[in-house]
Coordinates of N, CA, C and O in Angstrom, one line a residue:
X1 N 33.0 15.7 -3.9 CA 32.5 15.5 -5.2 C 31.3 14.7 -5.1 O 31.1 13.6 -4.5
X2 N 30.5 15.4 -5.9 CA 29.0 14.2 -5.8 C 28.3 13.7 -6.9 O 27.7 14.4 -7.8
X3 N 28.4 12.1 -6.9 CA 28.3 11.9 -8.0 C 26.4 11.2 -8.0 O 25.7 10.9 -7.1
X4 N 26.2 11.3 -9.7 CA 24.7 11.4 -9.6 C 24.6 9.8 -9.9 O 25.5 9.0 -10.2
X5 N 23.5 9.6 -9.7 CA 23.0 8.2 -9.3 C 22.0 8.2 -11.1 O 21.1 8.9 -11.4
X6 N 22.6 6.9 -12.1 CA 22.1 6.7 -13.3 C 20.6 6.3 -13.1 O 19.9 6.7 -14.1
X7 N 19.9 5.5 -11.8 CA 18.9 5.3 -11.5 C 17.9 6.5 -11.9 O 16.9 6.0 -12.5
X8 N 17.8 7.6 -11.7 CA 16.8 8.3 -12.2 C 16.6 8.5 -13.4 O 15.5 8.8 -13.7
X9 N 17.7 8.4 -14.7 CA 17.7 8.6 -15.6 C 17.3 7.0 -16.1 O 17.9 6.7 -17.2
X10 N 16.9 6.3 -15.9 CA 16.7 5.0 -16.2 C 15.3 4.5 -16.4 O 15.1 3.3 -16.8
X11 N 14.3 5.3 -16.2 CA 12.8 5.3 -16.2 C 12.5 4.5 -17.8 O 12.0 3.5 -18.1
X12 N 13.2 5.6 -18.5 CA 12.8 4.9 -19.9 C 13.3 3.5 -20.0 O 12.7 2.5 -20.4
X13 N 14.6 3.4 -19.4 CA 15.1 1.9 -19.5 C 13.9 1.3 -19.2 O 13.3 0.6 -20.0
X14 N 13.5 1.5 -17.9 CA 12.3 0.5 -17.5 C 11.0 0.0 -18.4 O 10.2 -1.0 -18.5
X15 N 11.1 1.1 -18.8 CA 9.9 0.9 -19.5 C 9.9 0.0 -21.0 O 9.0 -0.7 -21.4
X16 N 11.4 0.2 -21.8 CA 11.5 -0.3 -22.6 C 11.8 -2.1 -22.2 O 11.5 -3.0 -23.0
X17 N 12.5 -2.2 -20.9 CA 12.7 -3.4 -20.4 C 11.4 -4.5 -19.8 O 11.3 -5.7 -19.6
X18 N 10.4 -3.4 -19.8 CA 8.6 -4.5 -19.0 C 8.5 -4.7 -20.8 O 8.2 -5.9 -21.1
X19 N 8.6 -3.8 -21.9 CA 8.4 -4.5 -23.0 C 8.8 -5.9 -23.5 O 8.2 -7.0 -23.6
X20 N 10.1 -5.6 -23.5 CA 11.0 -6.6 -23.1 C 10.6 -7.9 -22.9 O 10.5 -8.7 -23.8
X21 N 10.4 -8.1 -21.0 CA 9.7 -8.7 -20.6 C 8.5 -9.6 -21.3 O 8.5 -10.8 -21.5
X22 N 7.6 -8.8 -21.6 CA 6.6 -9.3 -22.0 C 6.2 -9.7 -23.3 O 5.2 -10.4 -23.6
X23 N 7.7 -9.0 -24.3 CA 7.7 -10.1 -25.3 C 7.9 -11.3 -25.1 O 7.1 -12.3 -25.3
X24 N 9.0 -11.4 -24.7 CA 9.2 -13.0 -24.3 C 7.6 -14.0 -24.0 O 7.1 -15.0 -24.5
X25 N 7.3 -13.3 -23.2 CA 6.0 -14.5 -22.4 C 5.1 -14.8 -24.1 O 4.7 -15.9 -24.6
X26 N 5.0 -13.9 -24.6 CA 4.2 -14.1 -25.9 C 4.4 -14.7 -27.0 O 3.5 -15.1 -27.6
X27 N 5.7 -14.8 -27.5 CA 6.2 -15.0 -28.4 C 6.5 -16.6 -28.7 O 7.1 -16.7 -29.8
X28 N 6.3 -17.9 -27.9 CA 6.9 -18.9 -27.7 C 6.6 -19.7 -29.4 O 5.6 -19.8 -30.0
X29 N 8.1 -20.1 -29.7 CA 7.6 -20.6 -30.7 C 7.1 -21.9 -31.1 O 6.9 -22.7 -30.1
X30 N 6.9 -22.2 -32.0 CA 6.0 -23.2 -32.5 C 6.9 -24.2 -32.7 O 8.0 -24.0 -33.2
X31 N 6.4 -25.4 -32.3 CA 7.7 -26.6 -33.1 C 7.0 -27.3 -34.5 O 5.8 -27.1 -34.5
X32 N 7.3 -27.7 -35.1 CA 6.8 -28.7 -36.3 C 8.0 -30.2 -36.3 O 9.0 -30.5 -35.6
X33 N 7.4 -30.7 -37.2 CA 8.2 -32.1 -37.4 C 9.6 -31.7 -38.1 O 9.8 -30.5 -38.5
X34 N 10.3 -32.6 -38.3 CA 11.7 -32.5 -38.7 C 11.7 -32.4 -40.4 O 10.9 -33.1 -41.0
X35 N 12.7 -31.5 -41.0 CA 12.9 -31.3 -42.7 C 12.9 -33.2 -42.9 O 13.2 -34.2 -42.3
X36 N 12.2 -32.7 -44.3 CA 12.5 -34.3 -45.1 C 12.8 -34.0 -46.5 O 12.3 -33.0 -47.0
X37 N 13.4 -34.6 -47.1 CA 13.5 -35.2 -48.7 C 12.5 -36.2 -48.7 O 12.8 -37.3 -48.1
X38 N 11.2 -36.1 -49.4 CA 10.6 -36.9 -49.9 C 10.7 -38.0 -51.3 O 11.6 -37.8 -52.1
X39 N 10.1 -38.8 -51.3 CA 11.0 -40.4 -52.3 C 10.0 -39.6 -53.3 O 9.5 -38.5 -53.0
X40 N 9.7 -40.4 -54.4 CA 9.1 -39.8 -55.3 C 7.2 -40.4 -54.8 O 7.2 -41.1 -53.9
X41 N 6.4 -40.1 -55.3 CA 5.2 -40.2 -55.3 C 5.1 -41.7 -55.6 O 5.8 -42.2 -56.5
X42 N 4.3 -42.4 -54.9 CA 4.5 -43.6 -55.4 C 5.1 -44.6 -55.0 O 4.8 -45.8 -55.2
X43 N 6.0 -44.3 -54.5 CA 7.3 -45.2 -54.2 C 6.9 -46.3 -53.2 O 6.7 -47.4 -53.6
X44 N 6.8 -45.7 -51.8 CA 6.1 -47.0 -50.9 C 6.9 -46.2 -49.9 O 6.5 -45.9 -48.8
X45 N 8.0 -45.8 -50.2 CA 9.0 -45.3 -49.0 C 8.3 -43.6 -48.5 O 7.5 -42.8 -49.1
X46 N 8.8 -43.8 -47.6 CA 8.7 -42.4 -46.1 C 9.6 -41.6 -46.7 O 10.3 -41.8 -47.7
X47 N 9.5 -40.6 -46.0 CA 10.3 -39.4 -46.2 C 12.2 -40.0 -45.6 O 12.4 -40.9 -44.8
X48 N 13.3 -39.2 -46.4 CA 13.9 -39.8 -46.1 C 15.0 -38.7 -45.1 O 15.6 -38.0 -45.8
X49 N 15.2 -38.5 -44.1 CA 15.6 -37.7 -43.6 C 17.2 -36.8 -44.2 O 18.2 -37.4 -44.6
X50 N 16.9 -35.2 -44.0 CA 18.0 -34.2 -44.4 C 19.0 -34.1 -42.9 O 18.8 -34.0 -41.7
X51 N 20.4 -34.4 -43.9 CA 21.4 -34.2 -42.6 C 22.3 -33.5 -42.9 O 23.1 -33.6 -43.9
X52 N 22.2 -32.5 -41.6 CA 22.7 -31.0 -41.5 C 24.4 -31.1 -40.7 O 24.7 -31.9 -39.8
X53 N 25.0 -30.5 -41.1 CA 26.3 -30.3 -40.4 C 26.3 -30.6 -38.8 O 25.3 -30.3 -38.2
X54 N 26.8 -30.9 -38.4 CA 26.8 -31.5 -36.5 C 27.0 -30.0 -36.0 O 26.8 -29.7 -34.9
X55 N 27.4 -29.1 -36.8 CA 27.8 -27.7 -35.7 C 26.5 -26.8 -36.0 O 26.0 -26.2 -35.1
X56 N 25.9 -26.8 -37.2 CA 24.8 -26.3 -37.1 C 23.6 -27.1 -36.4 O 22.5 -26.5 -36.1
X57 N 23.7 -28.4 -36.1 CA 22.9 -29.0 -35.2 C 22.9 -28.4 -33.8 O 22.0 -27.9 -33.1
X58 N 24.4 -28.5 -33.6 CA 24.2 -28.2 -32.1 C 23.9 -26.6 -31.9 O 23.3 -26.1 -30.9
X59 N 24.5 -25.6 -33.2 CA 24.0 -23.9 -32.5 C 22.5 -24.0 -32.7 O 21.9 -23.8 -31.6
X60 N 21.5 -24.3 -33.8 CA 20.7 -24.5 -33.3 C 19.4 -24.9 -32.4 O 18.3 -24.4 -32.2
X61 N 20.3 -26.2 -31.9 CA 19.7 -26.5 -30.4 C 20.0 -25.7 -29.2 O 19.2 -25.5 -28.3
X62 N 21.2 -25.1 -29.3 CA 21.6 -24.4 -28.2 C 21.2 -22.9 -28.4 O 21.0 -22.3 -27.3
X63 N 21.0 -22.2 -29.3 CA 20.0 -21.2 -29.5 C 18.5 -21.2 -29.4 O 17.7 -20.2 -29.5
X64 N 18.2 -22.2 -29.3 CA 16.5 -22.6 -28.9 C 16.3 -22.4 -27.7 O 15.3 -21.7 -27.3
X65 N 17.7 -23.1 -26.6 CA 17.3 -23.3 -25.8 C 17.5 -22.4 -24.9 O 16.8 -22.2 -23.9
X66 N 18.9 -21.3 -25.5 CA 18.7 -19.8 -25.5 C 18.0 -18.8 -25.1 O 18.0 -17.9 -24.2
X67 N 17.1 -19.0 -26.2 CA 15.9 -18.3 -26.6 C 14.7 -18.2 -25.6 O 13.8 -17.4 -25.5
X68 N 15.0 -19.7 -24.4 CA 13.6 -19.4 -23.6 C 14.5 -19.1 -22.2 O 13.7 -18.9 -21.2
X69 N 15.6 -19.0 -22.0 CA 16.0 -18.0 -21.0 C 16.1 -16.2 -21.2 O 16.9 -15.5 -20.6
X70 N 15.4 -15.8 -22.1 CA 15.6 -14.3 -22.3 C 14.5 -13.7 -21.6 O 14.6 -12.5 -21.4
X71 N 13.6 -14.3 -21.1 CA 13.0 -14.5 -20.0 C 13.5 -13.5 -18.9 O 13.4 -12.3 -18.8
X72 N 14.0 -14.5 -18.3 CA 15.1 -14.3 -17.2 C 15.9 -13.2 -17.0 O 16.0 -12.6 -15.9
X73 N 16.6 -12.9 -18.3 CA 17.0 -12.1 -18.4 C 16.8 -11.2 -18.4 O 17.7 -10.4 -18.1
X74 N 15.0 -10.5 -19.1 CA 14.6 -9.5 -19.2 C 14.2 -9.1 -17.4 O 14.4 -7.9 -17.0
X75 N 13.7 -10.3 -16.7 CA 13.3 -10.3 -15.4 C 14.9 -9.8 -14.2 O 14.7 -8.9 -13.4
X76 N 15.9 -10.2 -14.3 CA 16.9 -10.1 -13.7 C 17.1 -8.4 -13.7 O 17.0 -7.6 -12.8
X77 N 17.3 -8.0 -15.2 CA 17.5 -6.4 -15.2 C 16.5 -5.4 -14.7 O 16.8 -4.5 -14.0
X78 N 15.2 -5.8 -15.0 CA 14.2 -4.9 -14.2 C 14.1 -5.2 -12.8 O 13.5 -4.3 -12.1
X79 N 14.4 -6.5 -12.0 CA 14.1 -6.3 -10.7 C 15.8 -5.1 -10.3 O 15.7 -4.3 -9.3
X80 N 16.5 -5.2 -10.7 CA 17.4 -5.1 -10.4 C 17.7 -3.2 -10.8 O 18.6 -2.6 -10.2
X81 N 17.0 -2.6 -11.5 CA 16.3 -1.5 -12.1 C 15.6 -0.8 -10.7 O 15.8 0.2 -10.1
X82 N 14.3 -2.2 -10.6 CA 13.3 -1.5 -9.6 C 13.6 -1.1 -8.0 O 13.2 -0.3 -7.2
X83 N 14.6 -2.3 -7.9 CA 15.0 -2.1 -6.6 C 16.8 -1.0 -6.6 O 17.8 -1.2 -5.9
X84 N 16.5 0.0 -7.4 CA 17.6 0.9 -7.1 C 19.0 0.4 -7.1 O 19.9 1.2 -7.1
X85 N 19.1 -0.8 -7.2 CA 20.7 -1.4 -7.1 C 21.4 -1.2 -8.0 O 21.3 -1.9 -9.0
X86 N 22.5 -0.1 -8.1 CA 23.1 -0.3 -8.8 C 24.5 -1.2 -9.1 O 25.1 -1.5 -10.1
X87 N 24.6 -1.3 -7.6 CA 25.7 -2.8 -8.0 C 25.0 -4.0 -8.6 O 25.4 -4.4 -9.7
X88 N 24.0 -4.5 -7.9 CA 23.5 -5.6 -8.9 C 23.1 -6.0 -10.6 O 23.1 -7.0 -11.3
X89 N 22.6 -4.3 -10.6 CA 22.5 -3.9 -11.9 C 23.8 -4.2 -12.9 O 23.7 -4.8 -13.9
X90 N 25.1 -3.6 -12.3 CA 26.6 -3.8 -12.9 C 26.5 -5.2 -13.3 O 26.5 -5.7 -14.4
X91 N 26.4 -6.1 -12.0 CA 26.3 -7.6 -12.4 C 25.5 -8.4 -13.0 O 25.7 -9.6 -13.2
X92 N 24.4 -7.8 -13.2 CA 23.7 -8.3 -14.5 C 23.4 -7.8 -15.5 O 22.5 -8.2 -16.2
X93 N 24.1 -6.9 -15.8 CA 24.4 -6.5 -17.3 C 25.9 -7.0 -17.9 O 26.4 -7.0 -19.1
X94 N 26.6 -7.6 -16.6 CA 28.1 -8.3 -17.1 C 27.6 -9.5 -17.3 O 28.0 -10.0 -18.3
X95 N 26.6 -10.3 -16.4 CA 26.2 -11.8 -16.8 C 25.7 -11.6 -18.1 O 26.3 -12.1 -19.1
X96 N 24.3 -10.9 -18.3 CA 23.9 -10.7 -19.7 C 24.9 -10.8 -20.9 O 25.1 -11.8 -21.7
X97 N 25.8 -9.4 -20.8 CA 27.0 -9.4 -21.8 C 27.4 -10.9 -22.2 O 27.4 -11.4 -23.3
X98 N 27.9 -11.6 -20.8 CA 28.3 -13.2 -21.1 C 27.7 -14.1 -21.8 O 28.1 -15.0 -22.6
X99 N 26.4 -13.7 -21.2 CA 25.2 -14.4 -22.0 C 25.1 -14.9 -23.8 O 24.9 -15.8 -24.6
X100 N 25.2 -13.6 -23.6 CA 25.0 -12.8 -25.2 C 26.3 -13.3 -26.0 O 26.0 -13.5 -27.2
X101 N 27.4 -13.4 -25.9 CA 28.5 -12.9 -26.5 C 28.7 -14.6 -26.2 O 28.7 -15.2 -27.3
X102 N 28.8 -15.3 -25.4 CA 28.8 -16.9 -25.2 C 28.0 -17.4 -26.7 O 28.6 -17.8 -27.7
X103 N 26.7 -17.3 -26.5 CA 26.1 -17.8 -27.8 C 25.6 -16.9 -28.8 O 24.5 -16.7 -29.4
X104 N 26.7 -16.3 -29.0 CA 26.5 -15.5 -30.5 C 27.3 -16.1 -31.3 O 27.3 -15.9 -32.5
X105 N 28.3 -17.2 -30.6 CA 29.1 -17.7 -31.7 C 28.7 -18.9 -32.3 O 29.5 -19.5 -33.0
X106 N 27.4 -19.6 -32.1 CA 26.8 -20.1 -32.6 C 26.4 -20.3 -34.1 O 26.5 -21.2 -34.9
X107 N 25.6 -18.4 -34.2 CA 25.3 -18.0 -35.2 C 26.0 -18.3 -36.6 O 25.5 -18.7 -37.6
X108 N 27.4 -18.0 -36.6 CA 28.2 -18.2 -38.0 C 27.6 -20.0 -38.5 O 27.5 -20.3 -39.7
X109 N 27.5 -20.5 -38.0 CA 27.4 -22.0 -38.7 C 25.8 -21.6 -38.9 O 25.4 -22.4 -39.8
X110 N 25.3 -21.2 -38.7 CA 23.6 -20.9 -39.3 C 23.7 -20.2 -40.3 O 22.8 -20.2 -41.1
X111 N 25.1 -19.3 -40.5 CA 24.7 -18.5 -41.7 C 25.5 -19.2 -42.9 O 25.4 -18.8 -44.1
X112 N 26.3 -20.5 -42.4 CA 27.4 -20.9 -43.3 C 26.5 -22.1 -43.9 O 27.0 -22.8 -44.8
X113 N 25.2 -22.5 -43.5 CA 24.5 -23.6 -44.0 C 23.0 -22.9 -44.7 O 22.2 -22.1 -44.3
X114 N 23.3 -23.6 -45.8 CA 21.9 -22.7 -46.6 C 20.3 -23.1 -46.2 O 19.5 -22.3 -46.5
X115 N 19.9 -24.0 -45.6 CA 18.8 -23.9 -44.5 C 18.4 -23.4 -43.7 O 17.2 -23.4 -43.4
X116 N 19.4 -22.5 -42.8 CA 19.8 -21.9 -42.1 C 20.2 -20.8 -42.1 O 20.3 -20.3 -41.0
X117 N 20.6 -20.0 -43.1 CA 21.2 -19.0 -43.4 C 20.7 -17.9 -43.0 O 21.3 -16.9 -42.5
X118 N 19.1 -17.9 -43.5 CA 18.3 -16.3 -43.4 C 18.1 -16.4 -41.6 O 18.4 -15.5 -40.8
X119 N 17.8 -17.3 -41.3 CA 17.8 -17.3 -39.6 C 19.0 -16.7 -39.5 O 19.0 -15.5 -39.7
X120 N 20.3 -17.4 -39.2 CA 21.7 -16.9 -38.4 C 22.0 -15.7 -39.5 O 23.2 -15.4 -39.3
X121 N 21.6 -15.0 -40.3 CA 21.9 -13.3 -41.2 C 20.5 -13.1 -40.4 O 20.9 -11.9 -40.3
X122 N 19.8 -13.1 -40.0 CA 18.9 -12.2 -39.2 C 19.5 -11.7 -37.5 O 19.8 -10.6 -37.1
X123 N 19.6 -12.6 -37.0 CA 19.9 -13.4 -35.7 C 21.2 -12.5 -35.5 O 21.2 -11.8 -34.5
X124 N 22.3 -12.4 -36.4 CA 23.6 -11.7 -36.5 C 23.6 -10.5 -35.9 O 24.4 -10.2 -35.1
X125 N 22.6 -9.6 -36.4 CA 22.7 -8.3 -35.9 C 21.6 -8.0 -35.0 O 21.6 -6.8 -34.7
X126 N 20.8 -8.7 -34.5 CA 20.5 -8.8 -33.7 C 21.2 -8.9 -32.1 O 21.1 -8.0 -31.2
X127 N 21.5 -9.5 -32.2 CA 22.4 -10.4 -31.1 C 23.7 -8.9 -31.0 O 23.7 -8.4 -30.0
X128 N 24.4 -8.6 -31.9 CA 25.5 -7.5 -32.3 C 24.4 -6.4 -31.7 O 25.1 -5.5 -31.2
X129 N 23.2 -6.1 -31.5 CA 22.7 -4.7 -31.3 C 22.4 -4.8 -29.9 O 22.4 -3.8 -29.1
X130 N 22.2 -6.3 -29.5 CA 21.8 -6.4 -28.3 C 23.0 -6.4 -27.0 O 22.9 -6.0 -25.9
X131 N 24.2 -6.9 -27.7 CA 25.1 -6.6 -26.9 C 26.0 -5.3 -26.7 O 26.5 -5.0 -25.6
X132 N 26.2 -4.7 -28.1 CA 26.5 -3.2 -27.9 C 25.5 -2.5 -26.5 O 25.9 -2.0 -25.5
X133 N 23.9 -2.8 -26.9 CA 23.1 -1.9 -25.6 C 23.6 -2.6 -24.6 O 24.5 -2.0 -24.1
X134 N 23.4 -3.5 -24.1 CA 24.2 -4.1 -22.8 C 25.7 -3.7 -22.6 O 25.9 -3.2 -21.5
X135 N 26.6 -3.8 -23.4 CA 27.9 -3.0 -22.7 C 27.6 -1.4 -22.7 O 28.2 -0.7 -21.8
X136 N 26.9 -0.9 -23.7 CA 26.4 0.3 -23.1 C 26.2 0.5 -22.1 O 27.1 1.0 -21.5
X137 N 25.0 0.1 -21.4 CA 24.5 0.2 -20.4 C 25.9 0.1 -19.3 O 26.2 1.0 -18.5
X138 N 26.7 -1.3 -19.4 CA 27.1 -1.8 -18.3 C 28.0 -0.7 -18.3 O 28.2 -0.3 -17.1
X139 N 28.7 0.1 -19.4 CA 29.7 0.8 -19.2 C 29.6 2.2 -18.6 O 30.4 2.8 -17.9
X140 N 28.0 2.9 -19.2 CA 27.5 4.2 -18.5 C 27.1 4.1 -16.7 O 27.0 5.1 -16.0
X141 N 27.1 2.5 -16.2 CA 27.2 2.7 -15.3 C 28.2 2.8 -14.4 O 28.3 3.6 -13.4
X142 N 28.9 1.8 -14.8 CA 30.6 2.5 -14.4 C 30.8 4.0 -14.1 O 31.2 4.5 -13.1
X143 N 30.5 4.7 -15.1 CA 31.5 5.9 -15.2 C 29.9 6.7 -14.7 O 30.1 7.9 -15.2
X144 N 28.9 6.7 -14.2 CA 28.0 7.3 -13.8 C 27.1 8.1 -14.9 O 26.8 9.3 -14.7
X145 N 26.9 7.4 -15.9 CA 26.7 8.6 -17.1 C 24.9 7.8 -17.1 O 24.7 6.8 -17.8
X146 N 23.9 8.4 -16.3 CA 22.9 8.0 -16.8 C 22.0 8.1 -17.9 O 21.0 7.3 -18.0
X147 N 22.4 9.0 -18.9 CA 21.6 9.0 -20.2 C 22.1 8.1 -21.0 O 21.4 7.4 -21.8
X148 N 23.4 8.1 -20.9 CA 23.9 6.7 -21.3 C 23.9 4.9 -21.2 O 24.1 4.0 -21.9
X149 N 23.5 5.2 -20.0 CA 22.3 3.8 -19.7 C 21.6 4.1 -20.5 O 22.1 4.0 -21.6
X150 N 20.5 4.6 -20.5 CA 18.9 4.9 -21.2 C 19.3 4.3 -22.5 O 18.9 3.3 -22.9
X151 N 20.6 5.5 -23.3 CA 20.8 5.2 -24.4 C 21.0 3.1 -24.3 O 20.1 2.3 -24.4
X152 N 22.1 3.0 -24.1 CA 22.1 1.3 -23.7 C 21.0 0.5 -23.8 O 21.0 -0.4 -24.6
X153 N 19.9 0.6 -22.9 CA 18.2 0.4 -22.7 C 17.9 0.4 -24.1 O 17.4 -0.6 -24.7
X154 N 18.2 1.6 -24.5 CA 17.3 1.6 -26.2 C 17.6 0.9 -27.1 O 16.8 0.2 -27.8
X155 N 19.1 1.0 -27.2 CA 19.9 -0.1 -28.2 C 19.6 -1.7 -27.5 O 19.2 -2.5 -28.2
X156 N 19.6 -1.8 -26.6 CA 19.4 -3.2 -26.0 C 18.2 -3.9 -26.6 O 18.2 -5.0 -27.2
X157 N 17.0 -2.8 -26.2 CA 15.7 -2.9 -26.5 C 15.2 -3.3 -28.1 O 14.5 -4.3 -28.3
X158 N 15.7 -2.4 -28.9 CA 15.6 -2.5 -30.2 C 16.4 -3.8 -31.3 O 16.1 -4.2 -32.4
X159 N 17.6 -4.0 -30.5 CA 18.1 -5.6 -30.8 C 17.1 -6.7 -30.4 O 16.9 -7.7 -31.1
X160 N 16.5 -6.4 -29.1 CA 16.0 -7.6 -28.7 C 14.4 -7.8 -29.7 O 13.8 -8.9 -29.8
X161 N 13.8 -6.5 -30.2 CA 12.5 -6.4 -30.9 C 12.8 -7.3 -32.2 O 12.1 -8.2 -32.8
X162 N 14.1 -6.8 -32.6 CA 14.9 -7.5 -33.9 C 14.5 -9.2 -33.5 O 13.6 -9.9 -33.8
X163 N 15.5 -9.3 -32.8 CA 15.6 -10.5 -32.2 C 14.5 -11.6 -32.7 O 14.5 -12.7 -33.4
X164 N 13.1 -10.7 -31.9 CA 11.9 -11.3 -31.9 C 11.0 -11.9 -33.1 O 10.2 -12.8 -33.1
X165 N 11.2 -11.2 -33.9 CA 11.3 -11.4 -35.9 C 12.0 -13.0 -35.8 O 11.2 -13.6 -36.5
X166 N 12.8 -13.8 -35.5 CA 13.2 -14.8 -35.9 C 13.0 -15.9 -34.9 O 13.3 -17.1 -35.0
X167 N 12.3 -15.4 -33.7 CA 11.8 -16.6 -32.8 C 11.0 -17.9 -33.5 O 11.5 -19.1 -33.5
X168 N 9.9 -17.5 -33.9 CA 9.1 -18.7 -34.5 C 10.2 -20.0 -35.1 O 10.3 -21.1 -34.6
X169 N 10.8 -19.5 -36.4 CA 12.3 -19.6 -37.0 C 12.9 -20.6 -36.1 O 12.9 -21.8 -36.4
X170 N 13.2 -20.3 -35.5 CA 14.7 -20.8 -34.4 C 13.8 -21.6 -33.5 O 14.5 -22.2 -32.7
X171 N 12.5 -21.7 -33.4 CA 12.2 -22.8 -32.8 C 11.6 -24.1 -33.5 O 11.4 -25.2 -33.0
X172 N 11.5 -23.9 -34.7 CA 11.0 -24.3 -35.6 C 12.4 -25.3 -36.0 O 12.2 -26.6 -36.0
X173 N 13.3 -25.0 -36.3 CA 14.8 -25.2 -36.9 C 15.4 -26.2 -35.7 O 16.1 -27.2 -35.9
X174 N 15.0 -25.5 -34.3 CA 15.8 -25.5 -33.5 C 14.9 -27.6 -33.0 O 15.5 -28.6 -32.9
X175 N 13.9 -27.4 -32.9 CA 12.7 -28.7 -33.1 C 13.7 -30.0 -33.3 O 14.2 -30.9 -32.7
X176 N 13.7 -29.3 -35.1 CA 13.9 -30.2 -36.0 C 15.8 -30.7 -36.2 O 16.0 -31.7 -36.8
X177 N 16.7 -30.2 -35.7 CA 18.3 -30.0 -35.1 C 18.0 -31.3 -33.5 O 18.5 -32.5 -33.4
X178 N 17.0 -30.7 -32.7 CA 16.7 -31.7 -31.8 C 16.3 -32.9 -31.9 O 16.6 -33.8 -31.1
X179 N 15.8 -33.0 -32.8 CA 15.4 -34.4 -33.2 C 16.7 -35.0 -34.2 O 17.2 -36.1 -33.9
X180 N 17.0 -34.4 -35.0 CA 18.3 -34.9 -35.9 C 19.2 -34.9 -34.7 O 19.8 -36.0 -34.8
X181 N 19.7 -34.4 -33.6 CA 20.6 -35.1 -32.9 C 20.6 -35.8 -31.6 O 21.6 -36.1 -31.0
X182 N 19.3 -36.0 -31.2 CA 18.6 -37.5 -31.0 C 18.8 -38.6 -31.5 O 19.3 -39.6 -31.0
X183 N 18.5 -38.5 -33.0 CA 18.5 -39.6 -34.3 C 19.4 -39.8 -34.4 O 19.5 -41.0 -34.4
X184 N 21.2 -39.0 -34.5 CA 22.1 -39.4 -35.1 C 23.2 -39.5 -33.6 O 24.3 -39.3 -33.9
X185 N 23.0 -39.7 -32.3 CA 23.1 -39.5 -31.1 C 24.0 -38.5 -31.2 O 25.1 -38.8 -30.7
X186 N 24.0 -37.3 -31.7 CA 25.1 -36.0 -31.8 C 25.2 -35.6 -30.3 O 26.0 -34.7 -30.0

C-alpha cells in the first residue's frame, strides 16, 4: 500500500504561512499610557487611576505577551513545511494546538469586562478559527489527507488575518493591565 506524502499538496499552505510570517514582523503594537478617570477641571489633582478585575489584568498581560510569540510560531511551521518533515510538522501543529487552546482561555474575562469586551468578542473567534485550522491541519496529517492540510493552512490563515484586526487593541490594553499590575503588585 502506498501512501501519498501531504507535502506536495501543501504549497498553498506555504504560501499562506510566509503571509503569516510576515504579518507578524509588521504589525507590532503600539503602547500608550494607562486608562484614567480624570478629577474634574480645576481640581489640582492627577488623573485618578481605573481598576480592572485581577483576571482581566492578568489575560491581558498574558495575551500581549502572547501576541509576540506568533512569530515563532508562524516561523516553526514553515521551516518545518520547507524542510519536508512531516513528523516535525505533526509536532508543531500539536505544540501550536497547545499554544492556542492554553491561552484562549484568557479571553472570557475580556469579554466579561466592558473595557475590554470588543477586544476579547473579537479575539474569540479568532483564536476558535485558528485552532480548528491547526487541528485541521494536524489531523489531515495523521490520516495522510493532503488537501486537507491545505484546507487547515487556510482556516489557520484566515483566523490569524482575523486575529491581526485586534493587535494594536491588545497591546494597547495589554500596556496599560501591565502597568495596573505593577501598581497594584498583582
Amino acid at each position: 500500500m502506498r501512501v501519498r506524502s501531504p507535502i506536495g499538496a501543501l504549497s498553498i499552505g506555504v504560501a499562506m504561512l510566509a503571509t503569516v510570517v510576515g504579518c507578524t514582523t509588521s504589525a507590532n503594537p503600539t503602547a500608550t499610557t494607562g486608562s484614567a478617570a480624570s478629577e474634574p477641571s480645576g481640581s489640582g489633582a492627577g488623573p485618578l487611576p481605573t481598576h480592572w478585575p485581577s483576571n482581566v489584568i492578568e489575560g491581558l498581560v498574558q495575551l500581549a505577551v502572547v501576541d509576540t510569540q506568533f512569530q515563532q510560531v508562524g516561523t516553526d511551521l514553515n521551516d518545518a513545511i520547507n524542510a519536508g518533515d512531516l513528523k516535525a510538522l505533526l509536532v508543531v501543529t500539536k505544540n501550536v494546538r497547545a499554544f492556542l487552546t492554553t491561552n484562549q482561555k484568557y479571553i472570557p474575562a475580556l469579554q466579561a469586562f466592558p473595557l475590554s469586551k470588543a477586544l476579547g468578542d473579537g479575539l474569540a473567534p479568532s483564536y476558535a478559527q485558528m485552532i480548528q485550522g491547526i487541528t485541521q491541519i494536524e489531523d489531515s496529517l495523521t490520516a495522510g489527507n493532503g488537501s486537507g492540510a491545505t484546507a487547515g493552512f487556510a482556516t489557520f490563515t484566515a483566523g490569524y488575518a482575523a486575529y491581526g484586526a485586534f493587535r494594536t487593541q491588545l497591546g494597547t490594553l495589554g500596556t496599560q493591565a501591565l502597568e495596573m499590575k505593577r501598581h497594584f503588585n498583582l
